[in-house]
Amino acid sequence: MRSVVAFLTVVLLFASGCSTLSGSQGGDPDYAADAEENLRLGSEALENKDFFKAQKYFEYVRVKYPYQEAAREAELRLADVDFAREAFPEARDQYQAFIKLHPTHAKVDYAAFRSALTHVEDFPSDFFALPPSKEKDQGEIRAALSTMEEFLRQYPDSQYVPEAKRHADDARKRLAEHELYVARFYTKRERWKAVAQRLESLLTKYPGTQYEEEALFDLHEAYVKLNDPKRAEETLRQVLRRLPGTPAAQKAQQMLGT
């Protein structure tokens, strides 16, 4: 996402900056007399992408009413402001701070999910004019998978579980695609040991993806090239175990000659 912004022209950046800074000039807004109304006004400002004003309202509630439940809500909303303005590391820090300070809060699962989601939002871009994401650093994708899996372990009854599972599956698929991309890079250079290592990693770390069949048969070929018939045969037997009843399993059976 950030790489896309970096790629855009100065004119587009300026226009984007103008829209996000809308309403950000001037001093404090006119605060309401109670915490809930200030929260509402802050949420309204956030919805309108007036991040400066939203932050002011939420910070006012947090400081002015520290012993009210509204202050806890304001802490979360301050993290949401950073999330909305795509300051993902800052948002993540705030969500994590909320979790540490309020581990039994009713919305702690929201904070944990949003913290994990910051990694998803910071995935490498597939913008058409840039190299595909599978060719870029996969750090944020690995972090997304790790944090989403941790969220699913800690909050199995959360309302955010279905979305977390979807993001975890997507991250797993992306990482498997990256391993396959690297394996193909080594295949073109006939570095068969490196090919086998990357494909073994794919099959071990990211099982069940759409790339499993291709990875297994490519791994078989790599072991044939390495003159390792025992591992080549075991790879075909993996096809039978992992993909039973499929055309791939029939193909592996024929190749085994049994």
JSON list of N, CA, C and O in Angstrom, two decimals, residues 119-164:
[
{"chain": "A", "resi": 119, "resn": "HIS", "atom": "N", "xyz": [-1.12, -5.60, 9.92]},
{"chain": "A", "resi": 119, "resn": "HIS", "atom": "CA", "xyz": [-0.16, -6.28, 9.04]},
{"chain": "A", "resi": 119, "resn": "HIS", "atom": "C", "xyz": [-0.80, -6.56, 7.67]},
{"chain": "A", "resi": 119, "resn": "HIS", "atom": "O", "xyz": [-0.14, -6.43, 6.63]},
{"chain": "A", "resi": 120, "resn": "VAL", "atom": "N", "xyz": [-2.06, -6.94, 7.67]},
{"chain": "A", "resi": 120, "resn": "VAL", "atom": "CA", "xyz": [-2.77, -7.21, 6.41]},
{"chain": "A", "resi": 120, "resn": "VAL", "atom": "C", "xyz": [-2.83, -5.94, 5.56]},
{"chain": "A", "resi": 120, "resn": "VAL", "atom": "O", "xyz": [-2.57, -5.96, 4.35]},
{"chain": "A", "resi": 121, "resn": "GLU", "atom": "N", "xyz": [-3.16, -4.83, 6.21]},
{"chain": "A", "resi": 121, "resn": "GLU", "atom": "CA", "xyz": [-3.27, -3.57, 5.49]},
{"chain": "A", "resi": 121, "resn": "GLU", "atom": "C", "xyz": [-1.91, -3.09, 4.95]},
{"chain": "A", "resi": 121, "resn": "GLU", "atom": "O", "xyz": [-1.87, -2.27, 4.03]},
{"chain": "A", "resi": 122, "resn": "ASP", "atom": "N", "xyz": [-0.84, -3.61, 5.51]},
{"chain": "A", "resi": 122, "resn": "ASP", "atom": "CA", "xyz": [0.51, -3.20, 5.08]},
{"chain": "A", "resi": 122, "resn": "ASP", "atom": "C", "xyz": [1.16, -4.23, 4.16]},
{"chain": "A", "resi": 122, "resn": "ASP", "atom": "O", "xyz": [2.38, -4.21, 3.96]},
{"chain": "A", "resi": 123, "resn": "PHE", "atom": "N", "xyz": [0.34, -5.11, 3.55]},
{"chain": "A", "resi": 123, "resn": "PHE", "atom": "CA", "xyz": [0.87, -6.08, 2.60]},
{"chain": "A", "resi": 123, "resn": "PHE", "atom": "C", "xyz": [1.55, -5.38, 1.43]},
{"chain": "A", "resi": 123, "resn": "PHE", "atom": "O", "xyz": [1.16, -4.27, 1.05]},
{"chain": "A", "resi": 124, "resn": "PRO", "atom": "N", "xyz": [2.54, -6.03, 0.81]},
{"chain": "A", "resi": 124, "resn": "PRO", "atom": "CA", "xyz": [3.11, -5.49, -0.43]},
{"chain": "A", "resi": 124, "resn": "PRO", "atom": "C", "xyz": [2.02, -5.32, -1.49]},
{"chain": "A", "resi": 124, "resn": "PRO", "atom": "O", "xyz": [1.11, -6.13, -1.58]},
{"chain": "A", "resi": 125, "resn": "SER", "atom": "N", "xyz": [2.14, -4.28, -2.27]},
{"chain": "A", "resi": 125, "resn": "SER", "atom": "CA", "xyz": [1.10, -3.95, -3.24]},
{"chain": "A", "resi": 125, "resn": "SER", "atom": "C", "xyz": [1.22, -4.78, -4.51]},
{"chain": "A", "resi": 125, "resn": "SER", "atom": "O", "xyz": [2.30, -5.18, -4.93]},
{"chain": "A", "resi": 126, "resn": "ASP", "atom": "N", "xyz": [0.06, -5.01, -5.15]},
{"chain": "A", "resi": 126, "resn": "ASP", "atom": "CA", "xyz": [0.01, -5.61, -6.49]},
{"chain": "A", "resi": 126, "resn": "ASP", "atom": "C", "xyz": [-0.34, -4.56, -7.54]},
{"chain": "A", "resi": 126, "resn": "ASP", "atom": "O", "xyz": [-0.92, -4.88, -8.57]},
{"chain": "A", "resi": 127, "resn": "PHE", "atom": "N", "xyz": [0.00, -3.32, -7.26]},
{"chain": "A", "resi": 127, "resn": "PHE", "atom": "CA", "xyz": [-0.26, -2.23, -8.20]},
{"chain": "A", "resi": 127, "resn": "PHE", "atom": "C", "xyz": [0.35, -2.58, -9.55]},
{"chain": "A", "resi": 127, "resn": "PHE", "atom": "O", "xyz": [1.49, -3.06, -9.63]},
{"chain": "A", "resi": 128, "resn": "PHE", "atom": "N", "xyz": [-0.40, -2.34, -10.64]},
{"chain": "A", "resi": 128, "resn": "PHE", "atom": "CA", "xyz": [-0.04, -2.88, -11.96]},
{"chain": "A", "resi": 128, "resn": "PHE", "atom": "C", "xyz": [1.34, -2.44, -12.44]},
{"chain": "A", "resi": 128, "resn": "PHE", "atom": "O", "xyz": [1.99, -3.16, -13.19]},
{"chain": "A", "resi": 129, "resn": "ALA", "atom": "N", "xyz": [1.80, -1.27, -12.05]},
{"chain": "A", "resi": 129, "resn": "ALA", "atom": "CA", "xyz": [3.08, -0.75, -12.56]},
{"chain": "A", "resi": 129, "resn": "ALA", "atom": "C", "xyz": [4.27, -1.19, -11.72]},
{"chain": "A", "resi": 129, "resn": "ALA", "atom": "O", "xyz": [5.40, -0.84, -12.03]},
{"chain": "A", "resi": 130, "resn": "LEU", "atom": "N", "xyz": [4.02, -1.95, -10.66]},
{"chain": "A", "resi": 130, "resn": "LEU", "atom": "CA", "xyz": [5.10, -2.41, -9.78]},
{"chain": "A", "resi": 130, "resn": "LEU", "atom": "C", "xyz": [5.25, -3.92, -9.88]},
{"chain": "A", "resi": 130, "resn": "LEU", "atom": "O", "xyz": [4.34, -4.62, -10.34]},
{"chain": "A", "resi": 131, "resn": "PRO", "atom": "N", "xyz": [6.38, -4.48, -9.45]},
{"chain": "A", "resi": 131, "resn": "PRO", "atom": "CA", "xyz": [6.52, -5.94, -9.45]},
{"chain": "A", "resi": 131, "resn": "PRO", "atom": "C", "xyz": [5.43, -6.58, -8.59]},
{"chain": "A", "resi": 131, "resn": "PRO", "atom": "O", "xyz": [4.99, -5.99, -7.60]},
{"chain": "A", "resi": 132, "resn": "PRO", "atom": "N", "xyz": [4.97, -7.79, -8.95]},
{"chain": "A", "resi": 132, "resn": "PRO", "atom": "CA", "xyz": [3.93, -8.45, -8.16]},
{"chain": "A", "resi": 132, "resn": "PRO", "atom": "C", "xyz": [4.39, -8.71, -6.73]},
{"chain": "A", "resi": 132, "resn": "PRO", "atom": "O", "xyz": [5.58, -8.84, -6.46]},
{"chain": "A", "resi": 133, "resn": "SER", "atom": "N", "xyz": [3.41, -8.80, -5.83]},
{"chain": "A", "resi": 133, "resn": "SER", "atom": "CA", "xyz": [3.74, -8.91, -4.41]},
{"chain": "A", "resi": 133, "resn": "SER", "atom": "C", "xyz": [4.53, -10.17, -4.08]},
{"chain": "A", "resi": 133, "resn": "SER", "atom": "O", "xyz": [5.30, -10.19, -3.13]},
{"chain": "A", "resi": 134, "resn": "LYS", "atom": "N", "xyz": [4.37, -11.24, -4.87]},
{"chain": "A", "resi": 134, "resn": "LYS", "atom": "CA", "xyz": [5.09, -12.48, -4.59]},
{"chain": "A", "resi": 134, "resn": "LYS", "atom": "C", "xyz": [6.60, -12.32, -4.75]},
{"chain": "A", "resi": 134, "resn": "LYS", "atom": "O", "xyz": [7.37, -13.13, -4.25]},
{"chain": "A", "resi": 135, "resn": "GLU", "atom": "N", "xyz": [7.03, -11.25, -5.45]},
{"chain": "A", "resi": 135, "resn": "GLU", "atom": "CA", "xyz": [8.44, -11.01, -5.67]},
{"chain": "A", "resi": 135, "resn": "GLU", "atom": "C", "xyz": [9.06, -10.09, -4.60]},
{"chain": "A", "resi": 135, "resn": "GLU", "atom": "O", "xyz": [10.26, -9.86, -4.60]},
{"chain": "A", "resi": 136, "resn": "LYS", "atom": "N", "xyz": [8.21, -9.57, -3.70]},
{"chain": "A", "resi": 136, "resn": "LYS", "atom": "CA", "xyz": [8.68, -8.59, -2.72]},
{"chain": "A", "resi": 136, "resn": "LYS", "atom": "C", "xyz": [8.90, -9.23, -1.36]},
{"chain": "A", "resi": 136, "resn": "LYS", "atom": "O", "xyz": [8.62, -10.41, -1.14]},
{"chain": "A", "resi": 137, "resn": "ASP", "atom": "N", "xyz": [9.39, -8.42, -0.43]},
{"chain": "A", "resi": 137, "resn": "ASP", "atom": "CA", "xyz": [9.59, -8.89, 0.94]},
{"chain": "A", "resi": 137, "resn": "ASP", "atom": "C", "xyz": [8.26, -9.36, 1.53]},
{"chain": "A", "resi": 137, "resn": "ASP", "atom": "O", "xyz": [7.24, -8.67, 1.42]},
{"chain": "A", "resi": 138, "resn": "GLN", "atom": "N", "xyz": [8.29, -10.51, 2.17]},
{"chain": "A", "resi": 138, "resn": "GLN", "atom": "CA", "xyz": [7.06, -11.13, 2.69]},
{"chain": "A", "resi": 138, "resn": "GLN", "atom": "C", "xyz": [6.90, -10.95, 4.20]},
{"chain": "A", "resi": 138, "resn": "GLN", "atom": "O", "xyz": [6.07, -11.61, 4.82]},
{"chain": "A", "resi": 139, "resn": "GLY", "atom": "N", "xyz": [7.66, -10.04, 4.79]},
{"chain": "A", "resi": 139, "resn": "GLY", "atom": "CA", "xyz": [7.66, -9.88, 6.24]},
{"chain": "A", "resi": 139, "resn": "GLY", "atom": "C", "xyz": [6.29, -9.58, 6.81]},
{"chain": "A", "resi": 139, "resn": "GLY", "atom": "O", "xyz": [5.87, -10.18, 7.81]},
{"chain": "A", "resi": 140, "resn": "GLU", "atom": "N", "xyz": [5.57, -8.64, 6.21]},
{"chain": "A", "resi": 140, "resn": "GLU", "atom": "CA", "xyz": [4.25, -8.28, 6.72]},
{"chain": "A", "resi": 140, "resn": "GLU", "atom": "C", "xyz": [3.24, -9.42, 6.54]},
{"chain": "A", "resi": 140, "resn": "GLU", "atom": "O", "xyz": [2.35, -9.61, 7.37]},
{"chain": "A", "resi": 141, "resn": "ILE", "atom": "N", "xyz": [3.39, -10.19, 5.48]},
{"chain": "A", "resi": 141, "resn": "ILE", "atom": "CA", "xyz": [2.48, -11.32, 5.25]},
{"chain": "A", "resi": 141, "resn": "ILE", "atom": "C", "xyz": [2.74, -12.40, 6.29]},
{"chain": "A", "resi": 141, "resn": "ILE", "atom": "O", "xyz": [1.80, -12.98, 6.85]},
{"chain": "A", "resi": 142, "resn": "ARG", "atom": "N", "xyz": [4.01, -12.69, 6.58]},
{"chain": "A", "resi": 142, "resn": "ARG", "atom": "CA", "xyz": [4.32, -13.66, 7.62]},
{"chain": "A", "resi": 142, "resn": "ARG", "atom": "C", "xyz": [3.79, -13.18, 8.98]},
{"chain": "A", "resi": 142, "resn": "ARG", "atom": "O", "xyz": [3.26, -13.97, 9.77]},
{"chain": "A", "resi": 143, "resn": "ALA", "atom": "N", "xyz": [3.95, -11.88, 9.25]},
{"chain": "A", "resi": 143, "resn": "ALA", "atom": "CA", "xyz": [3.45, -11.33, 10.51]},
{"chain": "A", "resi": 143, "resn": "ALA", "atom": "C", "xyz": [1.94, -11.43, 10.58]},
{"chain": "A", "resi": 143, "resn": "ALA", "atom": "O", "xyz": [1.36, -11.71, 11.65]},
{"chain": "A", "resi": 144, "resn": "ALA", "atom": "N", "xyz": [1.26, -11.20, 9.46]},
{"chain": "A", "resi": 144, "resn": "ALA", "atom": "CA", "xyz": [-0.20, -11.30, 9.44]},
{"chain": "A", "resi": 144, "resn": "ALA", "atom": "C", "xyz": [-0.65, -12.72, 9.75]},
{"chain": "A", "resi": 144, "resn": "ALA", "atom": "O", "xyz": [-1.57, -12.93, 10.55]},
{"chain": "A", "resi": 145, "resn": "LEU", "atom": "N", "xyz": [0.01, -13.70, 9.13]},
{"chain": "A", "resi": 145, "resn": "LEU", "atom": "CA", "xyz": [-0.36, -15.09, 9.39]},
{"chain": "A", "resi": 145, "resn": "LEU", "atom": "C", "xyz": [-0.14, -15.44, 10.85]},
{"chain": "A", "resi": 145, "resn": "LEU", "atom": "O", "xyz": [-1.00, -16.04, 11.50]},
{"chain": "A", "resi": 146, "resn": "SER", "atom": "N", "xyz": [1.02, -15.06, 11.39]},
{"chain": "A", "resi": 146, "resn": "SER", "atom": "CA", "xyz": [1.34, -15.37, 12.78]},
{"chain": "A", "resi": 146, "resn": "SER", "atom": "C", "xyz": [0.35, -14.74, 13.74]},
{"chain": "A", "resi": 146, "resn": "SER", "atom": "O", "xyz": [-0.16, -15.39, 14.67]},
{"chain": "A", "resi": 147, "resn": "THR", "atom": "N", "xyz": [0.05, -13.45, 13.54]},
{"chain": "A", "resi": 147, "resn": "THR", "atom": "CA", "xyz": [-0.83, -12.76, 14.47]},
{"chain": "A", "resi": 147, "resn": "THR", "atom": "C", "xyz": [-2.29, -13.19, 14.32]},
{"chain": "A", "resi": 147, "resn": "THR", "atom": "O", "xyz": [-3.03, -13.24, 15.31]},
{"chain": "A", "resi": 148, "resn": "MET", "atom": "N", "xyz": [-2.71, -13.49, 13.11]},
{"chain": "A", "resi": 148, "resn": "MET", "atom": "CA", "xyz": [-4.08, -13.99, 12.93]},
{"chain": "A", "resi": 148, "resn": "MET", "atom": "C", "xyz": [-4.24, -15.37, 13.56]},
{"chain": "A", "resi": 148, "resn": "MET", "atom": "O", "xyz": [-5.26, -15.67, 14.19]},
{"chain": "A", "resi": 149, "resn": "GLU", "atom": "N", "xyz": [-3.24, -16.23, 13.42]},
{"chain": "A", "resi": 149, "resn": "GLU", "atom": "CA", "xyz": [-3.31, -17.55, 14.05]},
{"chain": "A", "resi": 149, "resn": "GLU", "atom": "C", "xyz": [-3.30, -17.42, 15.57]},
{"chain": "A", "resi": 149, "resn": "GLU", "atom": "O", "xyz": [-4.02, -18.16, 16.27]},
{"chain": "A", "resi": 150, "resn": "GLU", "atom": "N", "xyz": [-2.50, -16.49, 16.09]},
{"chain": "A", "resi": 150, "resn": "GLU", "atom": "CA", "xyz": [-2.48, -16.26, 17.53]},
{"chain": "A", "resi": 150, "resn": "GLU", "atom": "C", "xyz": [-3.83, -15.72, 18.00]},
{"chain": "A", "resi": 150, "resn": "GLU", "atom": "O", "xyz": [-4.34, -16.12, 19.07]},
{"chain": "A", "resi": 151, "resn": "PHE", "atom": "N", "xyz": [-4.44, -14.84, 17.23]},
{"chain": "A", "resi": 151, "resn": "PHE", "atom": "CA", "xyz": [-5.77, -14.32, 17.58]},
{"chain": "A", "resi": 151, "resn": "PHE", "atom": "C", "xyz": [-6.78, -15.47, 17.65]},
{"chain": "A", "resi": 151, "resn": "PHE", "atom": "O", "xyz": [-7.59, -15.55, 18.57]},
{"chain": "A", "resi": 152, "resn": "LEU", "atom": "N", "xyz": [-6.73, -16.37, 16.66]},
{"chain": "A", "resi": 152, "resn": "LEU", "atom": "CA", "xyz": [-7.68, -17.48, 16.62]},
{"chain": "A", "resi": 152, "resn": "LEU", "atom": "C", "xyz": [-7.50, -18.41, 17.81]},
{"chain": "A", "resi": 152, "resn": "LEU", "atom": "O", "xyz": [-8.47, -18.98, 18.32]},
{"chain": "A", "resi": 153, "resn": "ARG", "atom": "N", "xyz": [-6.26, -18.56, 18.27]},
{"chain": "A", "resi": 153, "resn": "ARG", "atom": "CA", "xyz": [-6.01, -19.40, 19.46]},
{"chain": "A", "resi": 153, "resn": "ARG", "atom": "C", "xyz": [-6.54, -18.73, 20.73]},
{"chain": "A", "resi": 153, "resn": "ARG", "atom": "O", "xyz": [-7.12, -19.39, 21.59]},
{"chain": "A", "resi": 154, "resn": "GLN", "atom": "N", "xyz": [-6.35, -17.43, 20.84]},
{"chain": "A", "resi": 154, "resn": "GLN", "atom": "CA", "xyz": [-6.70, -16.73, 22.08]},
{"chain": "A", "resi": 154, "resn": "GLN", "atom": "C", "xyz": [-8.18, -16.36, 22.17]},
{"chain": "A", "resi": 154, "resn": "GLN", "atom": "O", "xyz": [-8.73, -16.27, 23.27]},
{"chain": "A", "resi": 155, "resn": "TYR", "atom": "N", "xyz": [-8.81, -16.13, 21.03]},
{"chain": "A", "resi": 155, "resn": "TYR", "atom": "CA", "xyz": [-10.21, -15.65, 21.05]},
{"chain": "A", "resi": 155, "resn": "TYR", "atom": "C", "xyz": [-11.08, -16.51, 20.12]},
{"chain": "A", "resi": 155, "resn": "TYR", "atom": "O", "xyz": [-11.66, -16.00, 19.15]},
{"chain": "A", "resi": 156, "resn": "PRO", "atom": "N", "xyz": [-11.20, -17.80, 20.39]},
{"chain": "A", "resi": 156, "resn": "PRO", "atom": "CA", "xyz": [-11.93, -18.70, 19.48]},
{"chain": "A", "resi": 156, "resn": "PRO", "atom": "C", "xyz": [-13.41, -18.39, 19.38]},
{"chain": "A", "resi": 156, "resn": "PRO", "atom": "O", "xyz": [-14.07, -18.83, 18.43]},
{"chain": "A", "resi": 157, "resn": "ASP", "atom": "N", "xyz": [-13.96, -17.65, 20.34]},
{"chain": "A", "resi": 157, "resn": "ASP", "atom": "CA", "xyz": [-15.39, -17.34, 20.32]},
{"chain": "A", "resi": 157, "resn": "ASP", "atom": "C", "xyz": [-15.68, -15.92, 19.85]},
{"chain": "A", "resi": 157, "resn": "ASP", "atom": "O", "xyz": [-16.83, -15.46, 19.90]},
{"chain": "A", "resi": 158, "resn": "SER", "atom": "N", "xyz": [-14.67, -15.22, 19.40]},
{"chain": "A", "resi": 158, "resn": "SER", "atom": "CA", "xyz": [-14.86, -13.83, 18.98]},
{"chain": "A", "resi": 158, "resn": "SER", "atom": "C", "xyz": [-15.69, -13.74, 17.70]},
{"chain": "A", "resi": 158, "resn": "SER", "atom": "O", "xyz": [-15.64, -14.62, 16.83]},
{"chain": "A", "resi": 159, "resn": "GLN", "atom": "N", "xyz": [-16.40, -12.65, 17.58]},
{"chain": "A", "resi": 159, "resn": "GLN", "atom": "CA", "xyz": [-17.17, -12.39, 16.36]},
{"chain": "A", "resi": 159, "resn": "GLN", "atom": "C", "xyz": [-16.27, -12.16, 15.16]},
{"chain": "A", "resi": 159, "resn": "GLN", "atom": "O", "xyz": [-16.72, -12.23, 14.00]},
{"chain": "A", "resi": 160, "resn": "TYR", "atom": "N", "xyz": [-14.98, -11.90, 15.41]},
{"chain": "A", "resi": 160, "resn": "TYR", "atom": "CA", "xyz": [-14.05, -11.62, 14.32]},
{"chain": "A", "resi": 160, "resn": "TYR", "atom": "C", "xyz": [-13.35, -12.88, 13.80]},
{"chain": "A", "resi": 160, "resn": "TYR", "atom": "O", "xyz": [-12.51, -12.78, 12.90]},
{"chain": "A", "resi": 161, "resn": "VAL", "atom": "N", "xyz": [-13.70, -14.04, 14.34]},
{"chain": "A", "resi": 161, "resn": "VAL", "atom": "CA", "xyz": [-13.05, -15.29, 13.95]},
{"chain": "A", "resi": 161, "resn": "VAL", "atom": "C", "xyz": [-13.20, -15.58, 12.46]},
{"chain": "A", "resi": 161, "resn": "VAL", "atom": "O", "xyz": [-12.20, -15.91, 11.79]},
{"chain": "A", "resi": 162, "resn": "PRO", "atom": "N", "xyz": [-14.40, -15.48, 11.87]},
{"chain": "A", "resi": 162, "resn": "PRO", "atom": "CA", "xyz": [-14.50, -15.77, 10.43]},
{"chain": "A", "resi": 162, "resn": "PRO", "atom": "C", "xyz": [-13.59, -14.89, 9.57]},
{"chain": "A", "resi": 162, "resn": "PRO", "atom": "O", "xyz": [-12.93, -15.38, 8.64]},
{"chain": "A", "resi": 163, "resn": "GLU", "atom": "N", "xyz": [-13.53, -13.61, 9.89]},
{"chain": "A", "resi": 163, "resn": "GLU", "atom": "CA", "xyz": [-12.68, -12.71, 9.12]},
{"chain": "A", "resi": 163, "resn": "GLU", "atom": "C", "xyz": [-11.21, -13.02, 9.36]},
{"chain": "A", "resi": 163, "resn": "GLU", "atom": "O", "xyz": [-10.39, -12.98, 8.43]},
{"chain": "A", "resi": 164, "resn": "ALA", "atom": "N", "xyz": [-10.86, -13.37, 10.59]},
{"chain": "A", "resi": 164, "resn": "ALA", "atom": "CA", "xyz": [-9.47, -13.72, 10.90]},
{"chain": "A", "resi": 164, "resn": "ALA", "atom": "C", "xyz": [-9.06, -14.97, 10.13]},
{"chain": "A", "resi": 164, "resn": "ALA", "atom": "O", "xyz": [-7.93, -15.05, 9.62]}
]
